[in-house]
CSV table of N, CA and C in Angstrom, one decimal:
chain,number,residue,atom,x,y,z
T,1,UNK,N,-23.6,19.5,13.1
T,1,UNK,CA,-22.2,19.7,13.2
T,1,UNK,C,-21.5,18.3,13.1
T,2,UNK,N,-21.8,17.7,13.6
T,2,UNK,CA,-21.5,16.4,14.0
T,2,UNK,C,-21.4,15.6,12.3
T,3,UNK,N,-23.0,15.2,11.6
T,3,UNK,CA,-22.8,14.9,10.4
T,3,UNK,C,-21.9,15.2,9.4
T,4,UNK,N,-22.0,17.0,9.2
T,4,UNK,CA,-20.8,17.8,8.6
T,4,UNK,C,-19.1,17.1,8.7
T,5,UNK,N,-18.9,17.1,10.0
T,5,UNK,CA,-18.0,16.3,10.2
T,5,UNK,C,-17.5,14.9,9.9
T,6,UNK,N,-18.6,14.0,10.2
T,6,UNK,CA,-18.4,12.3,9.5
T,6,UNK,C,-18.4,12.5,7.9
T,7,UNK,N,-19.1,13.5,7.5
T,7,UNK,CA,-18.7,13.5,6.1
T,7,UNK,C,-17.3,13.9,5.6
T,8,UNK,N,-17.0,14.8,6.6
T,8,UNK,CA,-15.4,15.1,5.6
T,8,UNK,C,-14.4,14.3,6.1
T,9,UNK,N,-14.9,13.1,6.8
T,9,UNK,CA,-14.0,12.5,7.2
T,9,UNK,C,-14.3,11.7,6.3
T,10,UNK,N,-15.1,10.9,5.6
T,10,UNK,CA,-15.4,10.0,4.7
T,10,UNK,C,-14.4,10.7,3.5
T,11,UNK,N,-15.1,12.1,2.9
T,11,UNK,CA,-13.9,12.4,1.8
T,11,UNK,C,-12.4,12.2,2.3
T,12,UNK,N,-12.3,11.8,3.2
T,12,UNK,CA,-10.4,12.3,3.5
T,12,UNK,C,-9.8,10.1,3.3
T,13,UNK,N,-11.0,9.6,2.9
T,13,UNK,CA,-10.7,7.9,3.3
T,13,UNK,C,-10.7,7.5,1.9
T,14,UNK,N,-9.4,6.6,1.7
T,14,UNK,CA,-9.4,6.3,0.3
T,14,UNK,C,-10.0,4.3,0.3
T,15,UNK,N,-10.7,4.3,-0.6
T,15,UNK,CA,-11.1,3.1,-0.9
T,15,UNK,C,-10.5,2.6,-1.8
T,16,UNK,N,-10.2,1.4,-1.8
T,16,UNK,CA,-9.9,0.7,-3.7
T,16,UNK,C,-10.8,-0.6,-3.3
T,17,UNK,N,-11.4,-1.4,-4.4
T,17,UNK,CA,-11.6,-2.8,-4.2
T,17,UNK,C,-10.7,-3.4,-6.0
T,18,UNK,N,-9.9,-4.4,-6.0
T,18,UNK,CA,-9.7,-4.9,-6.7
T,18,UNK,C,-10.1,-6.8,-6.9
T,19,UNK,N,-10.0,-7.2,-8.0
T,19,UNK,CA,-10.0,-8.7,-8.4
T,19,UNK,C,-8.9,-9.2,-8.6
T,20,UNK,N,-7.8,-10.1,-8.1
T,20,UNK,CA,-6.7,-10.1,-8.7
T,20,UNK,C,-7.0,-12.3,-9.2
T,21,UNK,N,-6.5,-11.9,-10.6
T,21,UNK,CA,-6.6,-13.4,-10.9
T,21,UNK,C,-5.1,-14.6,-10.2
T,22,UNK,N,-5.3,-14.2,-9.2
T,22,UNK,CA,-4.2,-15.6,-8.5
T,22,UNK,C,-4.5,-15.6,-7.2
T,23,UNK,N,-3.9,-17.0,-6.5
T,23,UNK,CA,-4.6,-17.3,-5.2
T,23,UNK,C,-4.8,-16.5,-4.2
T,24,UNK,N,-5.1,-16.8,-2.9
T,24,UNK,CA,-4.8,-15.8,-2.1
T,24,UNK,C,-3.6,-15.7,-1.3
T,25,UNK,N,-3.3,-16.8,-1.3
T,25,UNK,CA,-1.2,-17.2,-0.4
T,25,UNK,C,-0.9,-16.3,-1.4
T,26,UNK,N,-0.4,-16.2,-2.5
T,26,UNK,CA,0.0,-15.4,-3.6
T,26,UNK,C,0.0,-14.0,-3.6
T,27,UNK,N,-1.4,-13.6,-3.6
T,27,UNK,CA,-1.4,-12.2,-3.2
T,27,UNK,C,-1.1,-11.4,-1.8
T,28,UNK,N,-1.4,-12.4,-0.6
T,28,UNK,CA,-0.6,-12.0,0.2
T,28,UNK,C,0.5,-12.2,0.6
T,29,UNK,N,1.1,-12.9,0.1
T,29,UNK,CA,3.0,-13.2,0.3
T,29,UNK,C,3.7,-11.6,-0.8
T,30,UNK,N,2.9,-11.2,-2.0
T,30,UNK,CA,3.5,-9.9,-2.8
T,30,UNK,C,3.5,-9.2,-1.4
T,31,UNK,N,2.5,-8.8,-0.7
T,31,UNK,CA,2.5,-8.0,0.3
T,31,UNK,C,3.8,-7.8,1.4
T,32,UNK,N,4.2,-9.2,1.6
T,32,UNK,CA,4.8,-9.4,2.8
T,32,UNK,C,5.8,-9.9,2.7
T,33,UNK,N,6.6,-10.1,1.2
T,33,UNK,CA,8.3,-10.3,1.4
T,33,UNK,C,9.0,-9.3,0.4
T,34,UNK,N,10.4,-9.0,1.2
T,34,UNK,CA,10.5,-7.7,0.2
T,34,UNK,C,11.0,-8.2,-1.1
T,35,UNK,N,11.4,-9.4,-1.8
T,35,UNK,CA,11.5,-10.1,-2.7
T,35,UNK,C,10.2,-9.8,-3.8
T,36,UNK,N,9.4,-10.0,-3.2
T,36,UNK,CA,8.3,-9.4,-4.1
T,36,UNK,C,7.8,-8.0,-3.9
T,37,UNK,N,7.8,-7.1,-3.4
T,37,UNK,CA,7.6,-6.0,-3.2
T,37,UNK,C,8.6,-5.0,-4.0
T,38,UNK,N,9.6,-5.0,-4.3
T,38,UNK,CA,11.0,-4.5,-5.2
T,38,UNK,C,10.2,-5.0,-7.0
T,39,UNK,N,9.7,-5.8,-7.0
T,39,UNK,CA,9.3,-6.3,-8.1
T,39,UNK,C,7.9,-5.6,-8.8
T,40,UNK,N,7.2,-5.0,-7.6
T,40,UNK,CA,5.8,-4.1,-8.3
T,40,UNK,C,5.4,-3.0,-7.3
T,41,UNK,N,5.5,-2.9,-6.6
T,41,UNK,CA,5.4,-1.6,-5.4
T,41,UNK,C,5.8,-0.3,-6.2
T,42,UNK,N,4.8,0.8,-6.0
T,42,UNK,CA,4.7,2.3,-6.3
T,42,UNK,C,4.0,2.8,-7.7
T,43,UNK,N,4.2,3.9,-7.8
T,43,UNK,CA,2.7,4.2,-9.1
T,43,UNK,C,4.2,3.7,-10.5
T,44,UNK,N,3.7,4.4,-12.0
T,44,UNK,CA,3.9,3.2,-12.9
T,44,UNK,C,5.8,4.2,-13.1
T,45,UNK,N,6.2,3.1,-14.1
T,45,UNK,CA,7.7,3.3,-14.1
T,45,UNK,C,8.6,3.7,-12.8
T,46,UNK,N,8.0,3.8,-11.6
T,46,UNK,CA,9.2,3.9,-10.4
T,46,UNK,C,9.5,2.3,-9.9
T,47,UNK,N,10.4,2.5,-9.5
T,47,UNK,CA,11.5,1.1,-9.1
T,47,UNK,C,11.3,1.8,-7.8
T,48,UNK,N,12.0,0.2,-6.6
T,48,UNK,CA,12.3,0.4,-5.5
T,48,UNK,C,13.3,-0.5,-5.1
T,49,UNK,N,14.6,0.2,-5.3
T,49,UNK,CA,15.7,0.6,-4.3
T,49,UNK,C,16.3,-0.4,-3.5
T,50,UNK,N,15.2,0.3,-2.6
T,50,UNK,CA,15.7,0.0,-0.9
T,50,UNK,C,14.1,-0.4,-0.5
T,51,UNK,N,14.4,-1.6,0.5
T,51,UNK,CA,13.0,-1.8,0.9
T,51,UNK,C,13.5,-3.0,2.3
T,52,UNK,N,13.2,-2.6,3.3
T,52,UNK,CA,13.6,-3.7,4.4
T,52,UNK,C,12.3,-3.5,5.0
T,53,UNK,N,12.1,-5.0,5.5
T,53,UNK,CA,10.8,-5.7,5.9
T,53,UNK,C,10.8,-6.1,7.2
T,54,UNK,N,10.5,-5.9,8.5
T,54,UNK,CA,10.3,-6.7,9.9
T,54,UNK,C,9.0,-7.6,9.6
T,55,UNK,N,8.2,-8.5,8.7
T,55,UNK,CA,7.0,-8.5,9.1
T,55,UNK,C,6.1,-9.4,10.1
T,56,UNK,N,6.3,-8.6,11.0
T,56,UNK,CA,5.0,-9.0,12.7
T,56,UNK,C,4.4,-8.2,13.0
T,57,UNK,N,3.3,-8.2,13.5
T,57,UNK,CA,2.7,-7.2,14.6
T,57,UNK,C,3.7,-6.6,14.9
T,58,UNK,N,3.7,-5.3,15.1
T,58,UNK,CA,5.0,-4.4,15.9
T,58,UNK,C,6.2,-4.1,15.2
T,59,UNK,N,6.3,-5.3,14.4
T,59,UNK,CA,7.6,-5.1,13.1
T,59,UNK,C,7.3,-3.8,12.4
T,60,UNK,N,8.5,-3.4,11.7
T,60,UNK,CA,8.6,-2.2,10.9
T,60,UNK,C,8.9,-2.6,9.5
T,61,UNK,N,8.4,-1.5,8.0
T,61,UNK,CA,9.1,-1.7,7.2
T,61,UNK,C,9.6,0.0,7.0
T,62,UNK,N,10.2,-0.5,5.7
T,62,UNK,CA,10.5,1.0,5.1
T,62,UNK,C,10.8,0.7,4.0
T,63,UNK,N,10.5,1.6,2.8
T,63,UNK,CA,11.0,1.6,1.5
T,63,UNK,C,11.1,2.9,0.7
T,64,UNK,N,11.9,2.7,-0.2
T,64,UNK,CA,12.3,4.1,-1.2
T,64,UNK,C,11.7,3.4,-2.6
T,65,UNK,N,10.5,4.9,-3.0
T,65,UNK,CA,10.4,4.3,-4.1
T,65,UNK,C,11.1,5.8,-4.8
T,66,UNK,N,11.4,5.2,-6.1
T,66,UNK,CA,12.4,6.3,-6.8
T,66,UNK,C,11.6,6.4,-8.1
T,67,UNK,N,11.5,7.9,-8.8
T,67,UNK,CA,10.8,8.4,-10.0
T,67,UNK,C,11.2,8.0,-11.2
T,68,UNK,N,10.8,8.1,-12.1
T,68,UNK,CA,11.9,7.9,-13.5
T,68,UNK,C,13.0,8.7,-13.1
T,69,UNK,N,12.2,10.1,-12.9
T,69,UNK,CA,13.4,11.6,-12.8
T,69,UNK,C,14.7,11.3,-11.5
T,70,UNK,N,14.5,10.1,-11.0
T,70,UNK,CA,15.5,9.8,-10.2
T,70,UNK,C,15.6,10.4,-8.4
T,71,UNK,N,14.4,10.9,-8.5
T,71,UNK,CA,13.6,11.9,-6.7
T,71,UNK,C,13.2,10.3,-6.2
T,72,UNK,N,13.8,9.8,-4.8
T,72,UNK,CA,13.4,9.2,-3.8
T,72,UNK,C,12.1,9.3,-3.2
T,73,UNK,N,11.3,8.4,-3.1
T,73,UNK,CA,9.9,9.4,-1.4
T,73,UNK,C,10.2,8.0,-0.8
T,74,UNK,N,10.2,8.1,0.2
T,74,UNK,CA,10.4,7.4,1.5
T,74,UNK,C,8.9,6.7,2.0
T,75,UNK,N,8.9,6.3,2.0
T,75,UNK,CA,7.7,5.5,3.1
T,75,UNK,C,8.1,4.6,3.9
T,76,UNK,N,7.8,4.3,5.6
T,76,UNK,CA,7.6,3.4,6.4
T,76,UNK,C,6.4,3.6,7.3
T,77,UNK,N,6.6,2.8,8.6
T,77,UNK,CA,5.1,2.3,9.3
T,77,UNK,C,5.8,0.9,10.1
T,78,UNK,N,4.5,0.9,10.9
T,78,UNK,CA,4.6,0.2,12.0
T,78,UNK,C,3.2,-1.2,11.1
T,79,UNK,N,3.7,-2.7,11.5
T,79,UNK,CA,2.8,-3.9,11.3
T,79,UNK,C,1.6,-3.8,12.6
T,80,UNK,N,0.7,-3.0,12.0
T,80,UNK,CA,-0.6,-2.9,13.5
T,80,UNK,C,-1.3,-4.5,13.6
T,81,UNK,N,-1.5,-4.9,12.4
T,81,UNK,CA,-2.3,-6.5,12.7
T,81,UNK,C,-2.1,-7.1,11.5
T,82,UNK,N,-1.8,-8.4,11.6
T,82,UNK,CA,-1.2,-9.7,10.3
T,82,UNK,C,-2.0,-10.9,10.9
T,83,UNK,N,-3.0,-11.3,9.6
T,83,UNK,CA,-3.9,-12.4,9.7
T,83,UNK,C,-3.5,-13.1,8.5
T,84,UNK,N,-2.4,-13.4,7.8
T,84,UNK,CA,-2.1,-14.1,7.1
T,84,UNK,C,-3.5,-14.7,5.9
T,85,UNK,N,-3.6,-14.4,5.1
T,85,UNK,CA,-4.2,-15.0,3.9
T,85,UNK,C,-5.5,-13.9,4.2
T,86,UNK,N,-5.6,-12.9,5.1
T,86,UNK,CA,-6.5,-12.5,5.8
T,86,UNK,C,-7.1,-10.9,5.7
T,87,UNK,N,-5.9,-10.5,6.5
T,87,UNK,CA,-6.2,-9.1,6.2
T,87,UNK,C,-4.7,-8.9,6.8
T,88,UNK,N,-4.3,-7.1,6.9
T,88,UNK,CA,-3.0,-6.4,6.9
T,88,UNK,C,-3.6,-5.1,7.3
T,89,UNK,N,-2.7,-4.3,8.4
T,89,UNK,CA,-2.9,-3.1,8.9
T,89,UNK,C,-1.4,-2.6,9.1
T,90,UNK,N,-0.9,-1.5,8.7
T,90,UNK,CA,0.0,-1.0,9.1
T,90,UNK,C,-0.1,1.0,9.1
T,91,UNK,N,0.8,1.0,9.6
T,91,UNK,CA,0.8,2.7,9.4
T,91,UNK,C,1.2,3.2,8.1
T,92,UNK,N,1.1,4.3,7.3
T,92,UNK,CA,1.8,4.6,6.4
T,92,UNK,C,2.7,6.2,7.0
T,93,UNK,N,3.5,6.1,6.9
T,93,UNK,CA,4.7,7.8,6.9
T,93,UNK,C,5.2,8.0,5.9
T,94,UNK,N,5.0,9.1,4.9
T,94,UNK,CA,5.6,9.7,4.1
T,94,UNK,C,6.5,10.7,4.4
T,95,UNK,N,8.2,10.6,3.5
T,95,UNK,CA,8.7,11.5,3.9
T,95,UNK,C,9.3,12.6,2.9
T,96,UNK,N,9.0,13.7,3.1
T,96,UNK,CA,9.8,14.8,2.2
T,96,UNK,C,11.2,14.6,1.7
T,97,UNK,N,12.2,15.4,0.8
T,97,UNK,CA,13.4,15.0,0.4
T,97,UNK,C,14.4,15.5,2.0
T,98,UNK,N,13.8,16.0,3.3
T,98,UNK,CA,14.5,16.5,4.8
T,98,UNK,C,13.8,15.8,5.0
T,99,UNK,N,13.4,14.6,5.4
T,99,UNK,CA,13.1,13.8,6.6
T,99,UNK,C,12.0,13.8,7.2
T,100,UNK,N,11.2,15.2,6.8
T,100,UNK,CA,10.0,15.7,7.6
T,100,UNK,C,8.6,14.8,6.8
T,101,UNK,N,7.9,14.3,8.3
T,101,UNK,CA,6.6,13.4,7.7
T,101,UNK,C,5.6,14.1,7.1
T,102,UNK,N,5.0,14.5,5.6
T,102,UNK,CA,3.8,15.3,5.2
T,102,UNK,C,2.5,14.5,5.2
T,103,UNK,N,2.6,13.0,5.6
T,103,UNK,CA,1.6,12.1,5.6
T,103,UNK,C,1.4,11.0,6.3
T,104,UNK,N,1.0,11.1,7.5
T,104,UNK,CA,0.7,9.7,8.5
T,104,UNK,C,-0.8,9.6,7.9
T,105,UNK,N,-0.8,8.2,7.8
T,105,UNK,CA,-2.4,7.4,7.7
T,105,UNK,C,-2.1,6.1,8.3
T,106,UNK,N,-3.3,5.6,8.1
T,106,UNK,CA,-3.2,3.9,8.5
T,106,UNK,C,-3.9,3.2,7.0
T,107,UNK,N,-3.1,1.8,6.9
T,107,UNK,CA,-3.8,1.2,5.4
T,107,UNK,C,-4.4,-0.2,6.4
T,108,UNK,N,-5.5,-0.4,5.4
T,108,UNK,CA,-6.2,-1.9,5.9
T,108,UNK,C,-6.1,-2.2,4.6
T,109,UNK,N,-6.1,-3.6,4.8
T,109,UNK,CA,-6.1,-4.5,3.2
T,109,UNK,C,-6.6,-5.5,4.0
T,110,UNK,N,-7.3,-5.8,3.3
T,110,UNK,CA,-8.4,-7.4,3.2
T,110,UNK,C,-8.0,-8.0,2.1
T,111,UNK,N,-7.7,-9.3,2.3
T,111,UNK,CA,-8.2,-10.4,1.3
T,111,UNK,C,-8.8,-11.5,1.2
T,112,UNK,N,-9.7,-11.7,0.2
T,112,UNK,CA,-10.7,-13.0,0.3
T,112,UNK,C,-10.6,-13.6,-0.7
T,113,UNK,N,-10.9,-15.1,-0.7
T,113,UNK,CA,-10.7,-16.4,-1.8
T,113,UNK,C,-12.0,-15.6,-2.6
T,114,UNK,N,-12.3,-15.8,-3.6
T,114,UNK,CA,-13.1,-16.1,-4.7
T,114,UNK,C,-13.0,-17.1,-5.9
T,115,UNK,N,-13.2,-18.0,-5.5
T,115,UNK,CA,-13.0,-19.2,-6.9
T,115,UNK,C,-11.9,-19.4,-7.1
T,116,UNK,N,-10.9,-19.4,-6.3
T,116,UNK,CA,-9.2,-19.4,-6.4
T,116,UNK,C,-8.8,-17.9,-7.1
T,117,UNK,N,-9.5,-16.7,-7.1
T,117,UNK,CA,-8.7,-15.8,-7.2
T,117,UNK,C,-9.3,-14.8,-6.3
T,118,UNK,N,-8.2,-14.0,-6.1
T,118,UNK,CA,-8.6,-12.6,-4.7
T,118,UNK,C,-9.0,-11.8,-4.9
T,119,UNK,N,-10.3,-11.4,-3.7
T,119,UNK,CA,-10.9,-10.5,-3.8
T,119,UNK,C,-9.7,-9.4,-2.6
T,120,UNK,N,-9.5,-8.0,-3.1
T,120,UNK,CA,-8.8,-7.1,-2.2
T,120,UNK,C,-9.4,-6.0,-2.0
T,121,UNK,N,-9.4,-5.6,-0.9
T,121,UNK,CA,-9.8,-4.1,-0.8
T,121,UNK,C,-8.8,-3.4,0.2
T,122,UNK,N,-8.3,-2.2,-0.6
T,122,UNK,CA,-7.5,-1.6,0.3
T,122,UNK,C,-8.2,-0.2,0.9
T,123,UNK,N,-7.7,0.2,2.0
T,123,UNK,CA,-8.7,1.1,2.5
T,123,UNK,C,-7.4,1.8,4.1
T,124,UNK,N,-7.6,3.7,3.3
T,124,UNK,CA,-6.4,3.9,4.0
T,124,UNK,C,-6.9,5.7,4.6
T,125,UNK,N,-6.8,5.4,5.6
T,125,UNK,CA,-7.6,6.7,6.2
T,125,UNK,C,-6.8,7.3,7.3
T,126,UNK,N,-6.7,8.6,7.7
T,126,UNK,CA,-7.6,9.7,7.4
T,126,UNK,C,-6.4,11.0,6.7
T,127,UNK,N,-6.9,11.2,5.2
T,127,UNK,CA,-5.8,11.8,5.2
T,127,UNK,C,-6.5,13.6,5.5
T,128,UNK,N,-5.2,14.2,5.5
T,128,UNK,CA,-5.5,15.6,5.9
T,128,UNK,C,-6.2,16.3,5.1
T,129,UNK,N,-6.0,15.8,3.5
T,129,UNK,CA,-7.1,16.8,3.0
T,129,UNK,C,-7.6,16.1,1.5
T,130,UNK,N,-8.6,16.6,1.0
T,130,UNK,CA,-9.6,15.6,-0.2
T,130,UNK,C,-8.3,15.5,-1.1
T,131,UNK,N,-7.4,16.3,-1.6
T,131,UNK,CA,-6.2,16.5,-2.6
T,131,UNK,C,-5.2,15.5,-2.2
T,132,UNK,N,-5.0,15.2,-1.1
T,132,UNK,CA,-3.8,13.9,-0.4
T,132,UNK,C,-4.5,13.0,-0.8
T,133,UNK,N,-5.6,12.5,-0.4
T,133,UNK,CA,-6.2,11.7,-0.8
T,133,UNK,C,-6.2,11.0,-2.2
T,134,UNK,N,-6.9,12.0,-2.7
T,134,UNK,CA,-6.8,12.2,-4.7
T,134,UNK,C,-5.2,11.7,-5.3
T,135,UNK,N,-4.5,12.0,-4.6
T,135,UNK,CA,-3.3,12.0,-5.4
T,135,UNK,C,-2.5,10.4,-4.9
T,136,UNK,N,-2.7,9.7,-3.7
T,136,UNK,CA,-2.8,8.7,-3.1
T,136,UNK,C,-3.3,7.5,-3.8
T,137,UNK,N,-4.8,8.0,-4.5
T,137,UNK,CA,-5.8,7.0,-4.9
T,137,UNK,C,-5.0,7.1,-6.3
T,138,UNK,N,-4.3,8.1,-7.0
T,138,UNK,CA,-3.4,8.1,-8.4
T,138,UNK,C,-2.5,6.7,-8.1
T,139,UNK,N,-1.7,7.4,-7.4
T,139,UNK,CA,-0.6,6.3,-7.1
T,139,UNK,C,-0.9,4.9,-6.5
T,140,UNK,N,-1.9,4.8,-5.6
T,140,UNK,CA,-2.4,3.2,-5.0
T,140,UNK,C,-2.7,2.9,-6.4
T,141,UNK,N,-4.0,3.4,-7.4
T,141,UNK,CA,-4.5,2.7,-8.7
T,141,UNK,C,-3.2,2.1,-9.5
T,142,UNK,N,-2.3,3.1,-9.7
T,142,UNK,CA,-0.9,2.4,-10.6
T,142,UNK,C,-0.2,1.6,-10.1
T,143,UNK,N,0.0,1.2,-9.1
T,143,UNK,CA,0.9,0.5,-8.0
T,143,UNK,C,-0.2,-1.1,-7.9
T,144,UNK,N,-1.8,-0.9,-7.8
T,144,UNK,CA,-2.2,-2.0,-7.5
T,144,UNK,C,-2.5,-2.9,-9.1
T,145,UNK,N,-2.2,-1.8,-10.2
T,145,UNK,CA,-2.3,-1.9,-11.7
T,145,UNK,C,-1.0,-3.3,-12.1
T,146,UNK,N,-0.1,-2.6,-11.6
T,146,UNK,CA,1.3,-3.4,-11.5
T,146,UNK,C,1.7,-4.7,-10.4
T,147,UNK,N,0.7,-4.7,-9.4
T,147,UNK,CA,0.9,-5.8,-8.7
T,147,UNK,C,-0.4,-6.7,-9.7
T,148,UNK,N,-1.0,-6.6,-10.2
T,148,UNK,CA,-2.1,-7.3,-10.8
T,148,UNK,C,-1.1,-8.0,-12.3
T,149,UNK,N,-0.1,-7.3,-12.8
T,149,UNK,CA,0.9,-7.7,-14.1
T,149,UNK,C,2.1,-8.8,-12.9
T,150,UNK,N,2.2,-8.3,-12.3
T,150,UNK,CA,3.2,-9.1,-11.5
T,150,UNK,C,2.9,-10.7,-11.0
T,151,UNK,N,1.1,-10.9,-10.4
T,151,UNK,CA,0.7,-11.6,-9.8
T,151,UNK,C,0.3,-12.7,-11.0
T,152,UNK,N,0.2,-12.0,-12.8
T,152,UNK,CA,-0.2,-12.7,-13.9
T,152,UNK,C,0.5,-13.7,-13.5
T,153,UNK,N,2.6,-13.0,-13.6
T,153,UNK,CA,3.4,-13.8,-14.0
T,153,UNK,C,4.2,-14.8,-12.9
T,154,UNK,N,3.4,-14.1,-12.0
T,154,UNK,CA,4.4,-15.0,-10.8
T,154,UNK,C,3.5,-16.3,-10.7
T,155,UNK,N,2.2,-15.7,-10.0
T,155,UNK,CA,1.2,-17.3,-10.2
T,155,UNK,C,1.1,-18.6,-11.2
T,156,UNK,N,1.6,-17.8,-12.2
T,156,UNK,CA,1.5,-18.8,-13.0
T,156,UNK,C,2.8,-19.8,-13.2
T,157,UNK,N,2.6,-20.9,-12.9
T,157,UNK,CA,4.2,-21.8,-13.0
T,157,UNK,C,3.9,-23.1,-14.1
């Protein structure tokens, strides 16, 4: 019973590992100011709006990412741990177009130097079901697709 269970917990945990070609200050500062975050944040052709940033331990953010079709979704979360150049933990809350949360998880992100460019792995668990998940890992892939076009142009000066 027990195994049964660590397994469907495994399917409910989303992984990504990515390579991003720019340093690691770089890729962690996209993370952590909303100046850059407005600039590549959410799956492909949505913009973001509105986006306010606390970032500390304990700090809060929140942002609106908006569709082509012009539909808002909301996300905020609590800053659980900030190791600067390091790693990042926060909560994720999704919210419906009434206010109501359909999705609490927690996201980790790691980053590591590799020859002056970053190794990342984002990793965001536990969602409610293998479909949340699936649809998550859609959007994290286009979103981490577009901070990788972002990080081309910013890094480079």
């Amino acid at each position: 019973m027990t195994s049964t269970g660590s397994a469907n917990s495994k399917e409910r945990e989303l992984v990504i590992e990515r390579v991003f070609d720019a340093p690691l200050e770089v890729v962690f500062d996209a993370w952590s100011k909303p100046e850059h975050l407005t600039q590549w944040f959410g799956p492909d052709r949505f913009t973001v709006p509105q986006v306010n940033v606390d970032f500390r331990i304990g700090g809060s953010y929140r942002l609106c990412m908006r569709s082509p079709e012009g539909e808002d979704h909301w996300v905020w979360g609590e800053y659980r741990d900030i190791k600067p150049s390091e790693n990042l933990v926060f909560s994720w809350n999704r919210e419906d177009s009434e206010g109501n949360i359909w999705n609490s998880t927690v996201v980790y992100l790691t980053f590591a130097d590799e020859g002056g460019k970053t190794r990342f792995l984002l990793r965001q668990t536990l969602f409610p079901t293998v479909e949340d998940r699936n649809d998550h890992s859609i959007g994290w892939g286009q979103c981490l697709d577009r901070l990788g076009v972002y990080l081309s142009t910013h890094s480079s000066n």
